[in-house]
Tab-separated table of C-alpha atoms and ligand atoms in Angstrom:
chain	number	residue	atom	x	y	z
L	86	MET	CA	28.234	74.219	13.531
L	87	GLN	CA	31.710	72.571	13.679
L	88	LEU	CA	31.845	70.014	11.254
L	89	ASP	CA	33.804	66.791	12.867
L	90	TYR	CA	35.407	65.473	9.774
L	91	ASP	CA	36.932	62.470	11.453
L	92	SER	CA	33.694	61.202	12.903
L	93	LEU	CA	31.805	61.658	9.525
L	94	LEU	CA	34.635	59.304	7.758
L	95	GLU	CA	34.119	56.820	10.515
L	96	ASN	CA	30.202	56.763	9.709
L	97	TYR	CA	31.027	56.772	5.775
L	98	LYS	CA	33.156	53.779	6.591
L	99	ILE	CA	30.732	51.689	8.498
L	100	LEU	CA	28.099	52.574	5.792
L	101	GLN	CA	30.057	51.583	2.977
L	102	SER	CA	31.177	48.210	4.808
L	103	LYS	CA	27.303	47.626	5.551
L	104	GLU	CA	26.976	48.079	2.012
L	105	ARG	CA	29.384	45.892	0.902
L	106	TYR	CA	28.524	43.161	3.178
L	107	LEU	CA	24.754	43.615	1.862
L	108	GLU	CA	26.114	43.525	-1.893
L	109	ILE	CA	27.982	40.279	-1.261
L	110	ILE	CA	25.271	38.692	0.847
L	111	ASN	CA	22.666	39.355	-1.823
L	112	SER	CA	24.834	37.929	-4.761
L	113	PHE	CA	25.058	34.916	-2.589
L	114	SER	CA	21.756	34.442	-2.289
L	115	LEU	CA	20.727	35.256	-6.103
L	116	GLY	CA	24.133	32.500	-7.018
L	117	LEU	CA	22.506	29.711	-4.586
L	118	MET	CA	18.933	30.485	-6.020
L	119	ASP	CA	18.876	27.882	-8.931
L	120	LEU	CA	21.115	25.135	-7.226
L	121	ASN	CA	19.259	22.086	-6.103
L	122	THR	CA	21.404	19.026	-5.140
L	123	SER	CA	23.431	19.221	-1.955
L	124	GLU	CA	26.259	18.775	-4.150
L	125	GLU	CA	25.837	21.899	-6.413
L	126	ILE	CA	25.192	24.108	-3.337
L	127	VAL	CA	28.551	23.157	-1.545
L	128	TRP	CA	30.451	23.447	-4.888
L	129	GLY	CA	28.153	26.767	-5.364
L	130	ILE	CA	28.781	28.377	-1.915
L	131	THR	CA	32.713	27.752	-2.200
L	132	LYS	CA	32.937	29.193	-5.759
L	133	GLN	CA	30.945	32.393	-4.738
L	134	VAL	CA	33.428	32.992	-1.278
L	135	ILE	CA	36.196	33.047	-3.707
L	136	ALA	CA	34.506	35.236	-6.347
L	137	ARG	CA	32.824	37.671	-4.145
L	138	MET	CA	35.596	37.732	-1.046
L	139	GLY	CA	38.843	37.348	-2.664
L	140	PHE	CA	39.774	34.429	-0.594
L	141	GLU	CA	42.939	32.146	-1.951
L	142	ASP	CA	40.485	28.806	-1.542
L	143	CYS	CA	37.552	27.772	0.616
L	144	VAL	CA	36.580	24.330	1.592
L	145	ILE	CA	33.194	22.683	2.761
L	146	TYR	CA	33.372	19.626	4.851
L	147	LEU	CA	29.937	18.152	5.923
L	148	LEU	CA	29.696	16.180	8.764
L	149	GLU	CA	28.471	12.222	8.688
L	150	GLU	CA	27.485	11.647	12.220
L	151	GLU	CA	27.341	7.963	12.439
L	152	LYS	CA	31.054	7.904	11.656
L	153	GLY	CA	31.920	11.330	13.244
L	154	LEU	CA	34.111	12.130	10.123
L	155	LEU	CA	34.188	15.556	8.634
L	156	ILE	CA	34.219	14.972	4.800
L	157	GLN	CA	35.692	17.486	2.372
L	158	LYS	CA	32.657	18.102	-0.381
L	159	ALA	CA	33.562	21.322	-1.967
L	160	ALA	CA	37.073	22.918	-2.324
L	161	HIS	CA	37.363	26.036	-4.422
L	162	GLY	CA	41.378	26.753	-4.961
L	163	PRO	CA	44.167	24.993	-5.529
L	164	LYS	CA	42.747	21.810	-4.436
L	165	ASN	CA	40.158	22.039	-7.357
L	166	PRO	CA	41.810	20.881	-10.245
L	167	PHE	CA	38.937	20.831	-12.632
L	168	GLN	CA	35.266	20.454	-12.853
L	169	LEU	CA	33.735	19.201	-9.800
L	170	ASN	CA	36.765	17.434	-8.546
L	171	ILE	CA	38.880	17.597	-5.229
L	172	LYS	CA	42.661	16.785	-5.497
L	173	ASN	CA	43.365	14.319	-2.534
L	174	PRO	CA	40.297	15.117	-0.510
L	175	ILE	CA	41.009	14.525	3.209
L	176	THR	CA	38.572	13.423	6.262
L	177	ILE	CA	38.994	15.174	9.860
L	178	PRO	CA	37.929	13.361	12.694
L	179	LEU	CA	35.208	15.352	14.664
L	180	GLY	CA	37.465	17.252	17.565
L	181	LYS	CA	40.482	17.259	15.522
L	182	GLY	CA	42.288	20.032	14.102
L	183	ILE	CA	40.964	23.630	13.526
L	184	VAL	CA	37.874	22.337	11.419
L	185	GLY	CA	36.988	19.399	14.004
L	186	THR	CA	37.175	21.785	17.010
L	187	VAL	CA	34.900	24.217	14.960
L	188	ALA	CA	32.472	21.411	14.315
L	189	LEU	CA	32.501	19.862	17.821
L	190	THR	CA	32.124	23.293	19.640
L	191	GLY	CA	29.733	24.797	16.818
L	192	GLN	CA	31.753	27.921	17.388
L	193	ALA	CA	33.468	30.029	14.745
L	194	GLU	CA	37.225	30.793	15.062
L	195	ILE	CA	39.984	32.903	13.022
L	196	ILE	CA	43.372	31.934	13.579
L	197	ALA	CA	45.475	34.726	12.873
L	198	ASP	CA	48.853	32.603	12.878
L	199	THR	CA	48.305	28.982	12.227
L	200	SER	CA	52.439	28.511	12.901
L	201	LYS	CA	51.246	29.083	16.736
L	202	ASP	CA	48.318	26.822	16.633
L	203	SER	CA	49.141	23.183	17.679
L	204	ARG	CA	45.839	22.154	16.370
L	205	TYR	CA	46.644	23.151	12.601
L	206	ILE	CA	46.588	20.500	10.452
L	207	VAL	CA	48.543	20.739	6.892
L	208	ASP	CA	46.421	19.904	3.938
L	209	ASP	CA	47.679	20.491	0.355
L	210	GLU	CA	50.279	22.921	1.878
L	211	GLN	CA	50.969	25.101	4.950
L	212	ARG	CA	49.330	28.459	4.931
L	213	LEU	CA	49.509	31.179	7.452
L	214	SER	CA	46.011	32.201	8.638
L	215	GLU	CA	42.630	30.212	8.679
L	216	ILE	CA	39.034	31.144	9.174
L	217	ALA	CA	36.243	28.239	10.187
L	218	VAL	CA	32.885	28.632	10.457
L	219	PRO	CA	30.304	26.171	11.429
L	220	ILE	CA	27.092	25.175	9.302
L	221	ILE	CA	24.134	24.758	11.789
L	222	TYR	CA	20.934	23.481	11.112
L	223	GLN	CA	18.560	23.250	14.006
L	224	ASN	CA	21.555	23.709	16.428
L	225	LYS	CA	23.360	20.831	15.046
L	226	VAL	CA	26.421	21.147	13.321
L	227	ILE	CA	26.408	19.548	9.988
L	228	GLY	CA	29.520	20.962	8.533
L	229	VAL	CA	32.106	23.524	8.279
L	230	ILE	CA	33.264	26.011	5.836
L	231	ASP	CA	36.933	26.694	5.887
L	232	SER	CA	39.545	29.124	4.082
L	233	GLU	CA	43.384	29.315	4.571
L	234	ASN	CA	45.438	32.044	3.643
L	235	SER	CA	49.320	32.736	2.839
L	236	LYS	CA	49.677	35.758	4.797
L	237	VAL	CA	49.364	35.838	8.651
L	238	ASN	CA	46.432	37.897	10.226
L	239	PHE	CA	44.626	38.001	6.604
L	240	PHE	CA	41.012	37.193	8.007
L	241	THR	CA	38.960	40.365	9.742
L	242	ASN	CA	35.737	40.229	11.367
L	243	GLU	CA	33.687	41.675	8.321
L	244	HIS	CA	35.156	37.999	6.582
L	245	LEU	CA	33.659	36.246	9.848
L	246	LYS	CA	30.250	38.222	9.469
L	247	ILE	CA	29.928	37.663	6.017
L	248	LEU	CA	30.361	33.839	6.204
L	249	LYS	CA	28.679	33.200	9.105
L	250	THR	CA	25.345	34.371	7.017
L	251	VAL	CA	26.391	32.385	3.942
L	252	ALA	CA	26.523	29.502	6.405
L	253	VAL	CA	23.005	30.348	7.806
L	254	MET	CA	21.967	30.697	4.323
L	255	GLY	CA	23.853	27.310	3.059
L	256	ALA	CA	22.180	25.232	5.798
L	257	SER	CA	18.685	25.041	5.288
L	258	LYS	CA	19.332	24.638	1.356
L	259	ILE	CA	21.906	21.793	2.081
L	260	ILE	CA	19.089	19.915	4.529
L	261	ASN	CA	16.451	20.790	2.288
L	262	ALA	CA	18.403	19.214	-0.939
L	263	LYS	CA	19.650	16.320	1.436
L	264	ILE	CA	16.150	15.432	2.149
L	265	LYS	CA	14.820	15.472	-1.084
L	266	GLU	CA	17.602	13.504	-2.313
L	267	GLU	CA	17.207	10.749	0.435
L	268	LEU	CA	13.306	10.982	-0.251
L	269	LYS	CA	14.257	10.249	-3.877
L	270	GLU	CA	16.601	7.583	-3.039
L	271	TYR	CA	14.135	5.943	-0.928
L	272	ARG	CA	11.069	6.199	-3.354
L	273	PHE	CA	13.224	4.829	-5.990
L	274	GLY	CA	14.378	1.817	-3.825
L	275	LEU	CA	10.639	1.369	-3.115
L	276	GLU	CA	9.782	1.353	-6.716
L	277	LYS	CA	12.472	-1.174	-7.233
L	278	LEU	CA	11.481	-3.186	-4.792
L	279	VAL	CA	7.734	-3.442	-5.514
L	280	LYS	CA	8.564	-3.868	-8.968
L	281	GLN	CA	11.041	-7.066	-8.096
L	282	LYS	CA	8.276	-8.194	-5.698
L	283	THR	CA	5.765	-7.752	-8.353
L	284	SER	CA	7.435	-9.658	-10.857
L	285	GLU	CA	8.490	-12.431	-8.407
L	286	LEU	CA	5.040	-12.797	-7.769
L	287	ASN	CA	3.742	-12.646	-10.846
L	288	GLN	CA	6.309	-15.563	-12.089
L	289	LEU	CA	4.995	-17.416	-8.912
L	290	VAL	CA	1.036	-17.238	-10.089
L	291	SER	CA	2.070	-17.980	-13.758
L	292	LYS	CA	4.018	-21.065	-12.469
L	293	LEU	CA	0.901	-21.952	-10.020
L	294	GLN	CA	-1.374	-21.614	-13.060
L	295	LYS	CA	0.594	-23.629	-15.093
L	296	SER	CA	1.093	-26.511	-12.471
L	297	ASN	CA	-2.368	-26.080	-12.158
L	298	ILE	CA	-3.483	-26.672	-15.600
L	299	ASP	CA	-1.229	-29.683	-15.768
L	300	LEU	CA	-2.589	-31.219	-12.631
L	301	GLU	CA	-6.321	-30.290	-13.742
L	302	SER	CA	-5.243	-32.074	-17.346
L	303	PHE	CA	-3.784	-34.692	-15.998
L	304	ALA	CA	-6.621	-35.482	-13.635
L	305	TYR	CA	-8.911	-34.723	-16.698
L	306	ALA	CA	-6.818	-37.605	-18.934
L	307	ALA	CA	-6.580	-40.031	-16.088
L	308	SER	CA	-10.143	-39.874	-15.112
L	309	HIS	CA	-11.085	-39.836	-18.819
L	310	ASP	CA	-8.739	-42.743	-20.182
L	311	LEU	CA	-8.990	-44.992	-17.230
L	312	GLN	CA	-12.742	-45.057	-17.583
L	313	GLU	CA	-12.921	-46.981	-20.546
L	314	PRO	CA	-10.438	-49.940	-19.718
L	315	LEU	CA	-12.665	-50.107	-16.218
L	316	ARG	CA	-15.988	-50.112	-18.494
L	317	THR	CA	-14.413	-53.311	-20.172
L	318	ILE	CA	-13.291	-54.986	-17.036
L	319	ILE	CA	-17.146	-54.595	-15.823
L	320	SER	CA	-18.538	-55.744	-18.573
L	321	TYR	CA	-16.471	-58.613	-19.009
L	322	LEU	CA	-16.827	-59.229	-15.250
L	323	GLN	CA	-20.687	-59.152	-15.293
L	324	LEU	CA	-20.626	-61.726	-18.706
L	325	ILE	CA	-18.286	-64.190	-16.552
L	326	GLU	CA	-20.741	-63.781	-13.740
L	327	ARG	CA	-23.943	-64.258	-15.584
L	328	ARG	CA	-22.050	-67.501	-17.966
L	329	GLU	CA	-20.155	-69.098	-15.182
L	330	ASN	CA	-22.807	-71.452	-13.047
L	331	ASN	CA	-20.310	-73.775	-11.579
L	332	PHE	CA	-19.241	-71.253	-9.297
L	333	SER	CA	-19.048	-71.806	-5.488
L	334	SER	CA	-21.087	-69.639	-3.410
L	335	GLU	CA	-17.736	-68.494	-1.900
L	336	THR	CA	-16.300	-67.404	-5.689
L	337	SER	CA	-19.920	-65.620	-6.600
L	338	GLU	CA	-19.610	-63.687	-3.428
L	339	TYR	CA	-15.813	-62.640	-4.306
L	340	PHE	CA	-16.852	-61.724	-7.483
L	341	ARG	CA	-19.765	-59.619	-6.657
L	342	PHE	CA	-17.054	-57.547	-4.200
L	343	VAL	CA	-14.924	-57.437	-7.204
L	344	ILE	CA	-17.467	-55.803	-9.701
L	345	LYS	CA	-18.693	-53.522	-6.463
L	346	GLY	CA	-15.358	-52.250	-6.341
L	347	ALA	CA	-15.273	-51.725	-10.195
L	348	LYS	CA	-18.443	-50.100	-10.079
L	349	ARG	CA	-17.435	-47.756	-7.171
L	350	MET	CA	-14.100	-46.925	-8.943
L	351	ASN	CA	-16.116	-45.932	-12.134
L	352	LEU	CA	-18.025	-43.395	-10.193
L	353	LEU	CA	-15.193	-42.175	-8.718
L	354	LEU	CA	-13.447	-41.507	-12.086
L	355	GLN	CA	-16.628	-39.799	-13.266
L	356	GLY	CA	-16.569	-37.695	-10.248
L	357	LEU	CA	-12.846	-36.772	-10.685
L	358	LEU	CA	-13.871	-35.776	-14.465
L	359	ASP	CA	-16.655	-33.800	-13.154
L	360	TYR	CA	-14.452	-32.190	-10.857
L	361	SER	CA	-11.682	-31.380	-13.209
L	362	ARG	CA	-14.226	-30.021	-16.123
L	363	VAL	CA	-15.108	-27.196	-13.488
L	364	ASN	CA	-12.691	-24.562	-15.249
L	365	ASP	CA	-13.109	-25.672	-18.847
L	366	LEU	CA	-16.374	-23.736	-19.380
L	367	ASP	CA	-16.009	-20.543	-21.234
L	368	THR	CA	-17.125	-17.402	-19.098
L	369	ASP	CA	-19.490	-16.466	-21.942
L	370	GLU	CA	-21.873	-19.007	-20.742
L	371	VAL	CA	-22.212	-16.911	-17.613
L	372	VAL	CA	-26.289	-15.865	-17.740
L	373	ILE	CA	-28.642	-14.499	-15.515
L	374	ILE	CA	-30.573	-17.278	-13.483
L	375	ASN	CA	-33.968	-17.879	-12.325
L	376	MET	CA	-33.379	-19.650	-9.314
L	377	ASN	CA	-36.877	-20.812	-8.862
L	378	ASP	CA	-36.788	-22.378	-12.304
L	379	ILE	CA	-33.382	-24.198	-11.281
L	380	PHE	CA	-35.095	-25.787	-8.125
L	381	ILE	CA	-37.899	-27.095	-10.273
L	382	LEU	CA	-35.353	-28.593	-12.498
L	383	ILE	CA	-33.422	-30.251	-9.436
L	384	LYS	CA	-36.422	-31.444	-7.765
L	385	ASP	CA	-37.424	-33.361	-10.932
L	386	ASN	CA	-33.981	-34.659	-11.220
L	387	LEU	CA	-33.901	-36.054	-7.610
L	388	LYS	CA	-37.634	-37.023	-8.148
L	389	GLU	CA	-36.999	-40.792	-7.146
L	390	ALA	CA	-34.391	-39.585	-4.341
L	391	ILE	CA	-37.272	-37.508	-2.654
L	392	GLN	CA	-39.817	-40.234	-2.921
L	393	ARG	CA	-37.953	-43.147	-1.760
L	394	SER	CA	-36.732	-40.658	1.246
L	395	GLU	CA	-40.555	-39.113	1.833
L	396	GLY	CA	-38.907	-35.832	1.563
L	397	GLN	CA	-39.671	-32.257	1.492
L	398	ILE	CA	-37.645	-29.779	-0.072
L	399	LEU	CA	-39.378	-26.195	0.837
L	400	ILE	CA	-38.551	-23.508	-1.389
L	401	GLY	CA	-38.768	-19.828	-0.639
L	402	ASP	CA	-38.814	-16.983	-3.255
L	403	LEU	CA	-35.414	-16.759	-4.611
L	404	SER	CA	-33.182	-14.093	-6.175
L	405	GLU	CA	-32.019	-14.533	-9.338
L	406	ILE	CA	-27.987	-14.616	-9.807
L	407	LYS	CA	-25.547	-14.535	-12.430
L	408	GLY	CA	-23.792	-17.866	-13.437
L	409	ASN	CA	-23.108	-20.784	-15.488
L	410	LYS	CA	-26.731	-22.758	-15.260
L	411	THR	CA	-24.670	-26.357	-15.671
L	412	GLN	CA	-22.341	-25.916	-12.458
L	413	ILE	CA	-25.447	-23.813	-10.533
L	414	ILE	CA	-27.463	-26.907	-11.031
L	415	GLN	CA	-24.713	-29.274	-10.418
L	416	LEU	CA	-23.887	-27.557	-6.969
L	417	PHE	CA	-27.130	-27.431	-5.627
L	418	GLN	CA	-28.241	-30.765	-6.852
L	419	ASN	CA	-25.080	-31.759	-5.000
L	420	ILE	CA	-26.110	-29.899	-1.644
L	421	ILE	CA	-29.571	-31.264	-1.819
L	422	SER	CA	-28.809	-34.541	-2.415
L	423	ASN	CA	-26.704	-34.958	0.424
L	424	ALA	CA	-29.462	-33.271	2.488
L	425	LEU	CA	-31.624	-36.227	1.513
L	426	LYS	CA	-28.791	-38.747	2.174
L	427	PHE	CA	-27.423	-37.846	5.215
L	428	ARG	CA	-30.955	-38.187	6.952
L	429	ARG	CA	-31.926	-39.310	10.619
L	430	PRO	CA	-33.091	-43.209	10.396
L	431	GLU	CA	-36.848	-42.741	10.812
L	432	VAL	CA	-36.948	-39.472	10.218
L	433	SER	CA	-38.218	-38.113	6.957
L	434	PRO	CA	-36.085	-35.404	5.585
L	435	VAL	CA	-37.153	-31.670	5.277
L	436	VAL	CA	-34.880	-29.479	3.429
L	437	LYS	CA	-35.236	-25.465	3.276
L	438	VAL	CA	-33.903	-22.773	0.969
L	439	TYR	CA	-33.991	-19.305	1.403
L	440	SER	CA	-32.055	-16.603	-0.192
L	441	LYS	CA	-31.276	-12.959	0.454
L	442	ILE	CA	-29.534	-9.913	-1.166
L	443	LEU	CA	-26.192	-9.081	0.067
L	444	ASP	CA	-24.958	-6.041	-1.749
L	445	ASN	CA	-23.626	-7.680	-4.925
L	446	TYR	CA	-24.616	-11.226	-4.097
L	447	ILE	CA	-27.159	-13.400	-3.118
L	448	GLU	CA	-26.732	-15.419	-0.193
L	449	PHE	CA	-28.639	-18.862	-0.007
L	450	LYS	CA	-29.161	-21.200	2.912
L	451	VAL	CA	-30.097	-24.674	2.492
L	452	GLU	CA	-30.994	-26.112	5.676
L	453	ASP	CA	-31.748	-29.695	6.855
L	454	ASN	CA	-33.005	-31.876	9.534
L	455	GLY	CA	-30.465	-34.500	8.881
L	456	ILE	CA	-27.533	-36.067	10.845
L	457	GLY	CA	-25.677	-33.048	10.891
L	458	ILE	CA	-22.054	-32.570	10.786
L	459	ASP	CA	-19.599	-32.042	13.860
L	460	PRO	CA	-18.414	-28.842	14.025
L	461	LYS	CA	-15.007	-29.740	14.032
L	462	PHE	CA	-15.283	-31.038	10.693
L	463	HIS	CA	-16.700	-28.032	9.137
L	464	ASP	CA	-13.891	-27.142	7.725
L	465	ASN	CA	-12.169	-30.179	5.891
L	466	ILE	CA	-15.553	-31.441	4.243
L	467	PHE	CA	-15.096	-29.316	1.303
L	468	GLY	CA	-11.587	-31.353	0.322
L	469	LEU	CA	-11.377	-34.138	-2.223
L	470	PHE	CA	-12.588	-37.476	-0.940
L	471	SER	CA	-13.341	-36.538	2.321
L	472	ARG	CA	-16.107	-38.660	3.671
L	473	LEU	CA	-17.356	-38.516	7.728
L	474	ASN	CA	-19.460	-41.657	7.512
L	475	PRO	CA	-18.721	-45.564	6.923
L	476	ILE	CA	-18.974	-46.263	2.913
L	477	ASP	CA	-21.749	-49.071	4.250
L	478	SER	CA	-24.207	-46.494	5.956
L	479	PHE	CA	-23.959	-43.493	3.466
L	480	LYS	CA	-22.935	-44.637	-0.195
L	481	GLY	CA	-20.706	-41.577	-1.893
L	482	SER	CA	-17.441	-40.555	-3.220
L	483	GLY	CA	-16.418	-37.598	-1.246
L	484	ILE	CA	-16.235	-35.803	-4.238
L	485	GLY	CA	-19.518	-33.808	-4.276
L	486	LEU	CA	-18.748	-30.880	-1.918
L	487	ALA	CA	-15.405	-30.341	-3.357
L	488	LEU	CA	-17.140	-29.977	-6.582
L	489	CYS	CA	-19.398	-27.504	-4.911
L	490	LYS	CA	-16.796	-25.448	-3.844
L	491	ARG	CA	-14.790	-24.951	-7.229
L	492	ILE	CA	-17.905	-24.313	-9.089
L	493	VAL	CA	-18.567	-21.560	-6.261
L	494	GLU	CA	-14.764	-20.308	-6.511
L	495	TYR	CA	-15.515	-20.268	-10.242
L	496	HIS	CA	-18.155	-17.951	-9.728
L	497	GLN	CA	-16.054	-15.760	-7.495
L	498	GLY	CA	-18.644	-16.449	-4.540
L	499	GLU	CA	-18.108	-18.109	-0.839
L	500	ILE	CA	-19.242	-21.592	0.704
L	501	SER	CA	-19.353	-22.794	4.181
L	502	VAL	CA	-21.389	-24.774	6.307
L	503	GLY	CA	-22.781	-24.607	10.093
L	504	SER	CA	-25.303	-26.444	12.071
L	505	SER	CA	-29.042	-25.959	11.617
L	506	THR	CA	-31.189	-24.966	14.528
L	507	GLU	CA	-32.549	-28.994	14.470
L	508	GLY	CA	-29.336	-30.319	14.819
L	509	GLY	CA	-29.057	-30.847	11.092
L	510	THR	CA	-26.943	-28.986	8.668
L	511	CYS	CA	-26.863	-25.556	6.980
L	512	PHE	CA	-24.960	-24.671	4.017
L	513	TYR	CA	-24.736	-20.948	3.177
L	514	ILE	CA	-23.687	-20.198	-0.417
L	515	ARG	CA	-22.880	-16.860	-1.833
L	516	LEU	CA	-23.391	-16.104	-5.260
L	517	PRO	CA	-22.998	-12.786	-7.719
L	518	ARG	CA	-26.354	-11.046	-7.956
L	519	GLY	CA	-28.132	-11.615	-11.338
Y	37	LIG	N1	-26.280	-32.501	4.404
Y	37	LIG	C1	-25.264	-33.222	5.243
Y	37	LIG	N2	-25.704	-33.684	6.636
Y	37	LIG	C2	-24.660	-34.439	7.210
Y	37	LIG	N3	-23.074	-34.655	6.493
Y	37	LIG	C3	-23.265	-34.137	5.265
Y	37	LIG	C4	-23.982	-33.397	4.438
Y	37	LIG	N4	-23.565	-32.843	3.348
Y	37	LIG	C5	-21.899	-33.282	3.418
Y	37	LIG	N5	-21.866	-34.290	4.476
Y	37	LIG	C6	-20.414	-34.815	4.784
Y	37	LIG	O1	-19.611	-34.408	4.136
Y	37	LIG	C7	-19.095	-35.634	3.413
Y	37	LIG	C8	-18.595	-34.972	2.321
Y	37	LIG	O2	-19.743	-34.803	1.351
Y	37	LIG	P1	-19.492	-34.939	-0.385
Y	37	LIG	O3	-20.900	-34.395	-0.827
Y	37	LIG	O4	-18.468	-34.254	-0.882
Y	37	LIG	O5	-19.607	-36.786	-0.325
Y	37	LIG	P2	-20.400	-37.559	-0.621
Y	37	LIG	O6	-21.905	-37.162	-0.612
Y	37	LIG	O7	-20.145	-38.621	0.651
Y	37	LIG	O8	-20.011	-38.199	-1.886
Y	37	LIG	P3	-20.560	-37.770	-3.605
Y	37	LIG	O9	-21.153	-36.663	-3.027
Y	37	LIG	O10	-19.279	-37.812	-4.411
Y	37	LIG	O11	-21.432	-39.005	-3.693
Y	37	LIG	C9	-20.299	-36.598	3.303
Y	37	LIG	O12	-19.193	-37.918	3.216
Y	37	LIG	C10	-21.128	-36.557	4.762
Y	37	LIG	O13	-19.964	-37.167	5.709
Y	38	LIG	MG1	-22.393	-35.372	-1.684
């Protein structure tokens, strides 16, 4: 058989070139393996291009899409005086020059003689040939690998083939790293924002707590200290009233008004004092409370009012709760005494108390057959000094329900009001289960 020396040589050359290609690509992928940030990756690529392919320089541009600009991100060769620095980095608008065209069209180009290509932009110095390969990720150009050479016709199709493979390998690595960097930045920003907002919130809470404490101690001091001179005023007024017997009937009447006003003021101050004391109690005073026992006590405390109104207090089988005993008595005594007080004329008050278990809470329902509360006032009757009826028809200072709400909140419970089926009032109170 005749041995075709030429075709053997040709085949040998092809195989040699394939081997070189694979060797270069292999060393590229090994070299890029440990690089993580996008900056490390682009610098890594330019360094490898020079080392493996014997180019004079290699520059990577990345596209800033919003600005439509290609920015030099890495440059090995004369443009890289030391470490990761680029001497006079340039930016190229998309579509401008050879690099800009390649980025716009997504087509790689070899320029055999740059002196004959009007698009050529001189960067650091004029060189006679150029190769520019787009870096494409998911059909979008994200940058360009570019190299120039001082000789005409330097770049070959083999160079092009290798650079195209390098661009494909680099693209996903760059995008991956960029996404990670953006995510990191985003997470960092988010954490910073959360920290800042939390600290602002904490500051606000402590400011509020402080102003609350200040207000409470002011209310306490004011109501406590005002009681003393008021008591003196009341006792001297009563003394004068008793001693003085030549008052005209008109003056006597004025005097009675004055005493009545002073006594009412005393009652208001006492109510305010109770109100401001709610948060003073220690949490260790919280105990398991048998609510049936509590209502026996309340009924005894309100014995007179019950008899006077010929009322009935009907108590169901009540569940145990966890709470502060003094406050719980105050709470339900206020609700029951309201139910007795705000009764319909000629109708004996009947108050029913039930309880039911709701997960970790016990819900109490206190229902009466009294005058009821117009639903439009259901939300504001828990405010301090809110009263719906003239003082002459129903006595009171308008502190009772505000105190009840404060006690319930102190126990992390809830209180609300509704109408009973008989047109009376119905209070719902949730307290922690015992
Ligand atoms: N069971 C009820 N039936 C009808 N109205 C009620 C009832 N409970 C409360 N109210 C209305 O809500 C207002 C506020 O009640 P709250 O107990 O705070 O004040 P008060 O009873 O007038 O005064 P205090 O309890 O301080 O002596 C009352 O003035 C009354 O108008
Ligand atoms: Mg009341």
